[in-house]
mmCIF file of C-alpha atoms in Angstrom:
data_model
loop_
_atom_site.group_PDB
_atom_site.id
_atom_site.type_symbol
_atom_site.label_atom_id
_atom_site.label_comp_id
_atom_site.label_asym_id
_atom_site.label_seq_id
_atom_site.Cartn_x
_atom_site.Cartn_y
_atom_site.Cartn_z
ATOM 1 C CA UNK V 1 -6.261 -71.870 35.513
ATOM 2 C CA UNK V 2 -3.601 -70.338 33.113
ATOM 3 C CA UNK V 3 -6.338 -70.549 30.285
ATOM 4 C CA UNK V 4 -8.985 -68.504 32.411
ATOM 5 C CA UNK V 5 -6.283 -65.916 32.832
ATOM 6 C CA UNK V 6 -5.843 -65.621 29.105
ATOM 7 C CA UNK V 7 -9.237 -65.712 27.990
ATOM 8 C CA UNK V 8 -10.262 -62.158 26.878
ATOM 9 C CA UNK V 9 -13.726 -62.740 28.095
ATOM 10 C CA UNK V 10 -12.692 -63.345 31.783
ATOM 11 C CA UNK V 11 -10.195 -60.639 31.176
ATOM 12 C CA UNK V 12 -12.974 -58.272 30.672
ATOM 13 C CA UNK V 13 -15.413 -59.724 33.451
ATOM 14 C CA UNK V 14 -11.911 -58.994 36.213
ATOM 15 C CA UNK V 15 -11.741 -55.039 34.952
ATOM 16 C CA UNK V 16 -15.297 -54.297 35.159
ATOM 17 C CA UNK V 17 -15.369 -55.880 38.848
ATOM 18 C CA UNK V 18 -12.127 -54.005 39.571
ATOM 19 C CA UNK V 19 -13.905 -50.317 37.981
ATOM 20 C CA UNK V 20 -17.425 -51.045 40.076
ATOM 21 C CA UNK V 21 -15.617 -52.021 43.471
ATOM 22 C CA UNK V 22 -13.708 -48.371 43.623
ATOM 23 C CA UNK V 23 -10.447 -47.707 45.048
ATOM 24 C CA UNK V 24 -8.876 -49.283 47.665
ATOM 25 C CA UNK V 25 -9.721 -49.467 51.246
ATOM 26 C CA UNK V 26 -8.075 -45.978 52.872
ATOM 27 C CA UNK V 27 -8.027 -44.349 49.896
ATOM 28 C CA UNK V 28 -11.647 -43.353 49.490
ATOM 29 C CA UNK V 29 -13.061 -39.746 48.599
ATOM 30 C CA UNK V 30 -12.724 -38.339 51.959
ATOM 31 C CA UNK V 31 -15.239 -35.532 53.539
ATOM 32 C CA UNK V 32 -14.150 -33.098 55.790
ATOM 33 C CA UNK V 33 -13.935 -34.413 59.656
ATOM 34 C CA UNK V 34 -16.410 -33.554 62.012
ATOM 35 C CA UNK V 35 -15.372 -31.921 65.172
ATOM 36 C CA UNK V 36 -16.779 -31.579 68.769
ATOM 37 C CA UNK V 37 -17.316 -29.141 71.450
ATOM 38 C CA UNK V 38 -17.018 -29.624 75.053
ATOM 39 C CA UNK V 39 -17.973 -26.722 77.742
ATOM 40 C CA UNK V 40 -18.710 -25.973 81.169
ATOM 41 C CA UNK V 41 -21.419 -23.396 82.756
ATOM 42 C CA UNK V 42 -21.269 -22.046 86.112
ATOM 43 C CA UNK V 43 -23.000 -18.731 87.426
ATOM 44 C CA UNK V 44 -21.651 -16.752 90.046
ATOM 45 C CA UNK V 45 -24.113 -14.915 92.479
ATOM 46 C CA UNK V 46 -23.024 -11.419 93.877
ATOM 47 C CA UNK V 47 -19.708 -11.961 96.953
ATOM 48 C CA UNK V 48 -20.319 -16.157 96.226
ATOM 49 C CA UNK V 49 -18.272 -18.862 94.854
ATOM 50 C CA UNK V 50 -19.381 -19.597 91.506
ATOM 51 C CA UNK V 51 -22.219 -22.729 90.830
ATOM 52 C CA UNK V 52 -22.404 -24.860 88.222
ATOM 53 C CA UNK V 53 -25.314 -24.840 86.169
ATOM 54 C CA UNK V 54 -26.781 -28.609 86.616
ATOM 55 C CA UNK V 55 -28.637 -30.391 84.741
ATOM 56 C CA UNK V 56 -29.536 -27.545 82.178
ATOM 57 C CA UNK V 57 -30.192 -27.798 78.457
ATOM 58 C CA UNK V 58 -28.068 -25.841 75.975
ATOM 59 C CA UNK V 59 -28.764 -25.536 72.246
ATOM 60 C CA UNK V 60 -26.097 -25.352 69.574
ATOM 61 C CA UNK V 61 -27.724 -23.205 66.818
ATOM 62 C CA UNK V 62 -26.239 -22.346 63.230
ATOM 63 C CA UNK V 63 -27.345 -18.190 63.935
ATOM 64 C CA UNK V 64 -27.284 -16.134 66.661
ATOM 65 C CA UNK V 65 -30.452 -16.448 69.011
ATOM 66 C CA UNK V 66 -29.879 -12.534 69.562
ATOM 67 C CA UNK V 67 -30.278 -12.349 65.298
ATOM 68 C CA UNK V 68 -33.386 -15.017 65.624
ATOM 69 C CA UNK V 69 -35.196 -12.882 68.033
ATOM 70 C CA UNK V 70 -34.584 -9.789 65.760
ATOM 71 C CA UNK V 71 -36.270 -12.101 62.603
ATOM 72 C CA UNK V 72 -39.084 -13.154 64.920
ATOM 73 C CA UNK V 73 -39.821 -9.668 65.333
ATOM 74 C CA UNK V 74 -39.650 -8.361 61.843
ATOM 75 C CA UNK V 75 -42.179 -11.149 60.984
ATOM 76 C CA UNK V 76 -44.601 -10.116 63.495
ATOM 77 C CA UNK V 77 -43.799 -6.351 64.294
ATOM 78 C CA UNK V 78 -44.775 -4.146 67.088
ATOM 79 C CA UNK V 79 -46.890 -0.933 65.445
ATOM 80 C CA UNK V 80 -44.961 2.200 66.168
ATOM 81 C CA UNK V 81 -46.556 4.372 68.616
ATOM 82 C CA UNK V 82 -47.879 6.633 65.629
ATOM 83 C CA UNK V 83 -49.473 3.424 63.722
ATOM 84 C CA UNK V 84 -51.407 2.775 66.713
ATOM 85 C CA UNK V 85 -52.426 6.268 67.411
ATOM 86 C CA UNK V 86 -53.356 6.421 63.877
ATOM 87 C CA UNK V 87 -56.088 3.576 64.082
ATOM 88 C CA UNK V 88 -57.653 5.081 67.820
ATOM 89 C CA UNK V 89 -61.386 5.546 67.323
ATOM 90 C CA UNK V 90 -61.090 8.913 69.319
ATOM 91 C CA UNK V 91 -61.042 12.283 67.707
ATOM 92 C CA UNK V 92 -58.273 13.942 64.977
ATOM 93 C CA UNK V 93 -57.690 16.151 67.743
ATOM 94 C CA UNK V 94 -56.957 14.288 70.416
ATOM 95 C CA UNK V 95 -54.851 12.075 67.686
ATOM 96 C CA UNK V 96 -52.443 14.802 67.281
ATOM 97 C CA UNK V 97 -52.415 15.766 71.012
ATOM 98 C CA UNK V 98 -51.652 12.504 71.935
ATOM 99 C CA UNK V 99 -48.646 12.644 68.617
ATOM 100 C CA UNK V 100 -47.531 16.256 70.196
ATOM 101 C CA UNK V 101 -46.944 15.207 73.816
ATOM 102 C CA UNK V 102 -45.445 11.715 72.709
ATOM 103 C CA UNK V 103 -48.123 9.919 74.915
ATOM 104 C CA UNK V 104 -50.709 7.480 75.120
ATOM 105 C CA UNK V 105 -51.756 7.196 78.738
ATOM 106 C CA UNK V 106 -54.325 9.708 79.389
ATOM 107 C CA UNK V 107 -54.648 8.630 83.156
ATOM 108 C CA UNK V 108 -51.251 9.674 84.337
ATOM 109 C CA UNK V 109 -51.279 12.066 87.049
ATOM 110 C CA UNK V 110 -48.871 14.385 84.751
ATOM 111 C CA UNK V 111 -52.003 14.970 82.624
ATOM 112 C CA UNK V 112 -52.895 18.162 84.445
ATOM 113 C CA UNK V 113 -50.035 19.806 84.541
ATOM 114 C CA UNK V 114 -49.429 19.662 80.475
ATOM 115 C CA UNK V 115 -53.269 20.126 79.657
ATOM 116 C CA UNK V 116 -54.260 23.913 78.946
ATOM 117 C CA UNK V 117 -57.229 25.700 78.782
ATOM 118 C CA UNK V 118 -57.024 25.798 75.038
ATOM 119 C CA UNK V 119 -56.560 21.757 75.103
ATOM 120 C CA UNK V 120 -59.497 21.432 76.873
ATOM 121 C CA UNK V 121 -61.905 23.364 74.854
ATOM 122 C CA UNK V 122 -60.753 22.138 71.390
ATOM 123 C CA UNK V 123 -60.456 18.665 72.064
ATOM 124 C CA UNK V 124 -63.636 16.941 73.141
ATOM 125 C CA UNK V 125 -62.420 14.027 75.161
ATOM 126 C CA UNK V 126 -60.709 16.861 77.451
ATOM 127 C CA UNK V 127 -63.632 18.922 77.886
ATOM 128 C CA UNK V 128 -65.971 15.803 78.815
ATOM 129 C CA UNK V 129 -63.580 14.935 81.215
ATOM 130 C CA UNK V 130 -63.646 18.291 82.859
ATOM 131 C CA UNK V 131 -67.058 19.168 82.672
ATOM 132 C CA UNK V 132 -67.641 15.709 84.525
ATOM 133 C CA UNK V 133 -64.782 16.791 86.926
ATOM 134 C CA UNK V 134 -66.597 19.832 87.974
ATOM 135 C CA UNK V 135 -70.164 19.107 87.748
ATOM 136 C CA UNK V 136 -72.809 18.490 90.539
ATOM 137 C CA UNK V 137 -72.117 21.744 91.942
ATOM 138 C CA UNK V 138 -68.327 20.861 93.023
ATOM 139 C CA UNK V 139 -66.837 23.774 90.876
ATOM 140 C CA UNK V 140 -68.685 27.243 91.811
ATOM 141 C CA UNK V 141 -69.122 29.494 89.091
ATOM 142 C CA UNK V 142 -68.219 27.290 86.434
ATOM 143 C CA UNK V 143 -69.997 28.332 83.013
ATOM 144 C CA UNK V 144 -72.947 26.395 81.819
ATOM 145 C CA UNK V 145 -74.270 26.209 78.157
ATOM 146 C CA UNK V 146 -77.383 27.846 77.046
ATOM 147 C CA UNK V 147 -78.089 25.528 74.130
ATOM 148 C CA UNK V 148 -78.874 22.093 74.054
ATOM 149 C CA UNK V 149 -78.323 19.439 71.457
ATOM 150 C CA UNK V 150 -81.469 19.816 70.195
ATOM 151 C CA UNK V 151 -80.564 23.350 69.109
ATOM 152 C CA UNK V 152 -77.859 21.817 67.001
ATOM 153 C CA UNK V 153 -80.665 20.541 63.866
ATOM 154 C CA UNK V 154 -83.259 22.893 64.726
ATOM 155 C CA UNK V 155 -81.466 26.318 64.518
ATOM 156 C CA UNK V 156 -77.680 25.315 63.638
ATOM 157 C CA UNK V 157 -76.560 29.090 63.295
ATOM 158 C CA UNK V 158 -77.495 29.826 67.027
ATOM 159 C CA UNK V 159 -76.131 26.542 67.973
ATOM 160 C CA UNK V 160 -72.738 27.411 66.978
ATOM 161 C CA UNK V 161 -72.907 31.047 68.170
ATOM 162 C CA UNK V 162 -73.578 30.101 71.846
ATOM 163 C CA UNK V 163 -71.609 26.938 71.603
ATOM 164 C CA UNK V 164 -68.408 29.711 70.887
ATOM 165 C CA UNK V 165 -69.577 31.998 73.290
ATOM 166 C CA UNK V 166 -69.720 28.910 75.873
ATOM 167 C CA UNK V 167 -66.097 27.875 75.166
ATOM 168 C CA UNK V 168 -65.015 31.045 75.684
ATOM 169 C CA UNK V 169 -66.063 31.546 78.787
ATOM 170 C CA UNK V 170 -64.718 27.889 79.691
ATOM 171 C CA UNK V 171 -61.092 28.923 78.278
ATOM 172 C CA UNK V 172 -61.213 31.872 80.379
ATOM 173 C CA UNK V 173 -62.883 30.196 83.682
ATOM 174 C CA UNK V 174 -60.047 27.493 83.048
ATOM 175 C CA UNK V 175 -57.231 30.001 83.160
ATOM 176 C CA UNK V 176 -58.679 31.604 85.910
ATOM 177 C CA UNK V 177 -58.739 28.394 88.093
ATOM 178 C CA UNK V 178 -55.952 25.901 86.757
ATOM 179 C CA UNK V 179 -56.727 23.923 89.855
ATOM 180 C CA UNK V 180 -60.055 22.901 88.097
ATOM 181 C CA UNK V 181 -58.067 20.333 86.095
ATOM 182 C CA UNK V 182 -56.605 18.495 89.354
ATOM 183 C CA UNK V 183 -57.932 14.953 88.622
ATOM 184 C CA UNK V 184 -58.709 15.068 85.765
ATOM 185 C CA UNK V 185 -57.651 12.218 84.352
ATOM 186 C CA UNK V 186 -59.762 9.778 86.836
ATOM 187 C CA UNK V 187 -62.218 10.953 84.183
ATOM 188 C CA UNK V 188 -60.395 10.234 80.885
ATOM 189 C CA UNK V 189 -60.542 6.425 81.787
ATOM 190 C CA UNK V 190 -62.903 5.343 78.791
ATOM 191 C CA UNK V 191 -60.990 7.523 76.287
ATOM 192 C CA UNK V 192 -57.685 6.059 77.349
ATOM 193 C CA UNK V 193 -55.774 4.158 74.949
ATOM 194 C CA UNK V 194 -53.218 3.290 77.557
ATOM 195 C CA UNK V 195 -54.781 0.363 78.397
ATOM 196 C CA UNK V 196 -55.147 -0.773 74.924
ATOM 197 C CA UNK V 197 -51.402 0.006 74.152
ATOM 198 C CA UNK V 198 -50.653 -1.938 77.266
ATOM 199 C CA UNK V 199 -52.565 -5.041 76.178
ATOM 200 C CA UNK V 200 -51.229 -4.796 72.455
ATOM 201 C CA UNK V 201 -47.644 -4.750 73.841
ATOM 202 C CA UNK V 202 -48.395 -7.666 76.329
ATOM 203 C CA UNK V 203 -49.558 -9.766 73.837
ATOM 204 C CA UNK V 204 -47.072 -9.197 71.360
ATOM 205 C CA UNK V 205 -44.394 -10.124 73.869
ATOM 206 C CA UNK V 206 -46.095 -13.435 74.675
ATOM 207 C CA UNK V 207 -45.860 -14.056 70.899
ATOM 208 C CA UNK V 208 -42.109 -13.881 70.705
ATOM 209 C CA UNK V 209 -41.469 -15.501 74.339
ATOM 210 C CA UNK V 210 -43.178 -18.686 71.657
ATOM 211 C CA UNK V 211 -42.033 -17.328 67.941
ATOM 212 C CA UNK V 212 -38.162 -16.785 68.570
ATOM 213 C CA UNK V 213 -37.752 -20.372 70.497
ATOM 214 C CA UNK V 214 -39.348 -22.118 67.653
ATOM 215 C CA UNK V 215 -37.608 -20.491 64.802
ATOM 216 C CA UNK V 216 -34.537 -21.361 66.721
ATOM 217 C CA UNK V 217 -35.342 -24.544 67.210
ATOM 218 C CA UNK V 218 -37.377 -25.340 63.747
ATOM 219 C CA UNK V 219 -34.384 -23.354 61.307
ATOM 220 C CA UNK V 220 -31.522 -23.374 63.267
ATOM 221 C CA UNK V 221 -30.901 -25.959 65.487
ATOM 222 C CA UNK V 222 -27.624 -28.212 65.046
ATOM 223 C CA UNK V 223 -27.725 -29.875 68.449
ATOM 224 C CA UNK V 224 -28.676 -30.096 71.863
ATOM 225 C CA UNK V 225 -27.052 -31.207 75.126
ATOM 226 C CA UNK V 226 -27.941 -31.519 79.145
ATOM 227 C CA UNK V 227 -25.107 -30.566 81.472
ATOM 228 C CA UNK V 228 -24.112 -33.018 84.052
ATOM 229 C CA UNK V 229 -24.196 -32.196 88.091
ATOM 230 C CA UNK V 230 -20.443 -30.508 87.573
ATOM 231 C CA UNK V 231 -22.416 -28.069 84.859
ATOM 232 C CA UNK V 232 -20.176 -30.259 81.818
ATOM 233 C CA UNK V 233 -21.739 -31.139 78.141
ATOM 234 C CA UNK V 234 -20.684 -31.619 75.126
ATOM 235 C CA UNK V 235 -21.832 -31.649 71.228
ATOM 236 C CA UNK V 236 -20.025 -34.301 69.069
ATOM 237 C CA UNK V 237 -20.157 -35.286 65.366
ATOM 238 C CA UNK V 238 -20.188 -31.372 64.527
ATOM 239 C CA UNK V 239 -19.521 -30.175 61.135
ATOM 240 C CA UNK V 240 -16.635 -27.413 60.680
ATOM 241 C CA UNK V 241 -17.976 -24.206 60.987
ATOM 242 C CA UNK V 242 -19.386 -21.095 63.260
ATOM 243 C CA UNK V 243 -22.077 -21.810 65.972
ATOM 244 C CA UNK V 244 -23.567 -20.450 68.941
ATOM 245 C CA UNK V 245 -24.233 -21.957 72.286
ATOM 246 C CA UNK V 246 -27.588 -20.484 73.591
ATOM 247 C CA UNK V 247 -30.108 -21.069 76.466
ATOM 248 C CA UNK V 248 -32.523 -19.364 74.131
ATOM 249 C CA UNK V 249 -34.766 -17.268 76.428
ATOM 250 C CA UNK V 250 -34.054 -19.336 79.591
ATOM 251 C CA UNK V 251 -32.226 -18.052 82.742
ATOM 252 C CA UNK V 252 -29.795 -20.144 84.643
ATOM 253 C CA UNK V 253 -29.966 -18.780 87.816
ATOM 254 C CA UNK V 254 -27.975 -19.154 91.113
ATOM 255 C CA UNK V 255 -28.168 -16.860 94.374
ATOM 256 C CA UNK V 256 -29.241 -12.929 92.488
ATOM 257 C CA UNK V 257 -27.816 -13.835 89.091
ATOM 258 C CA UNK V 258 -29.835 -15.258 86.163
ATOM 259 C CA UNK V 259 -27.630 -15.362 82.968
ATOM 260 C CA UNK V 260 -28.281 -16.260 79.317
ATOM 261 C CA UNK V 261 -25.848 -16.969 77.079
ATOM 262 C CA UNK V 262 -25.411 -16.655 73.737
ATOM 263 C CA UNK V 263 -22.094 -17.392 72.503
ATOM 264 C CA UNK V 264 -19.784 -17.803 69.284
ATOM 265 C CA UNK V 265 -17.600 -20.823 68.747
ATOM 266 C CA UNK V 266 -16.183 -21.903 65.740
ATOM 267 C CA UNK V 267 -15.484 -25.586 65.452
ATOM 268 C CA UNK V 268 -12.344 -26.828 63.230
ATOM 269 C CA UNK V 269 -12.456 -30.252 61.339
ATOM 270 C CA UNK V 270 -11.248 -33.476 63.455
ATOM 271 C CA UNK V 271 -11.260 -31.105 66.822
ATOM 272 C CA UNK V 272 -12.289 -30.281 69.877
ATOM 273 C CA UNK V 273 -13.033 -26.910 70.767
ATOM 274 C CA UNK V 274 -13.484 -26.631 74.707
ATOM 275 C CA UNK V 275 -14.972 -23.180 76.517
ATOM 276 C CA UNK V 276 -16.593 -21.897 79.736
ATOM 277 C CA UNK V 277 -19.501 -20.137 80.142
ATOM 278 C CA UNK V 278 -19.280 -17.510 82.738
ATOM 279 C CA UNK V 279 -21.052 -14.685 84.090
ATOM 280 C CA UNK V 280 -18.229 -12.850 81.642
ATOM 281 C CA UNK V 281 -19.632 -13.815 78.641
ATOM 282 C CA UNK V 282 -23.255 -13.979 79.881
ATOM 283 C CA UNK V 283 -25.901 -11.512 79.376
ATOM 284 C CA UNK V 284 -26.917 -11.190 83.072
ATOM 285 C CA UNK V 285 -30.348 -9.462 84.893
ATOM 286 C CA UNK V 286 -29.980 -8.658 88.461
ATOM 287 C CA UNK V 287 -33.154 -9.790 90.866
ATOM 288 C CA UNK V 288 -33.455 -8.822 94.464
ATOM 289 C CA UNK V 289 -32.648 -10.947 97.028
ATOM 290 C CA UNK V 290 -35.337 -12.964 98.629
#
């Protein structure tokens, strides 16, 4: 044994073993300790006692869900009204009228209250709807055109002259009989872009309902936890940092209260953070009692 200890080859071998074995146990290079979150969730209906949110999935996110929803919106924005109006297949005059009156729905009962005689004679869609609303002998004294569409190409100058005379007479008649504008909205349905706008908005909302939770769970998810029958749940092994406890776009309901949470929480190394989710730190929507 003495010979082995003094032999140079054995000495080199032992030094190498000590080098690759690393530092003694308990003295290894350490990483920051993980922390944990314990929380409870309760909903308090109007004039009632708090109720635990039972068997409900909560998500731990590395970004606020409100910011995630804005991120989803930015990736697929709803067009502005001006952009929508610009793309419509209607006359330029109607586009300008809609922009000036900040309206898209031409079938609103308020339309007849804002229409003027000039609007009717200058905007083809309004003229067509007015004539249909007052045709068939319903309105006495309604001016009749003295030209036909064939005159437009056969004798354009005469057509334009007779057309302007007709529009002048029609403008004068409407000014003298404003009641003839009543119910014009019923005849604007075929030209009304309001339905298209509503369909566009509905489709956009549907995409956002899927897109925001998808982004949250694929890019920013740090953990998921289901509450027990007492409304308690926890996240463990969480690296230190700031997180958000979220219900995404799902509501926790009790009575007339429907709550969603998107609450920031800071995790400290090696510590357990505790918090309560209640009506006070939630976004609330009131729903009528059944």
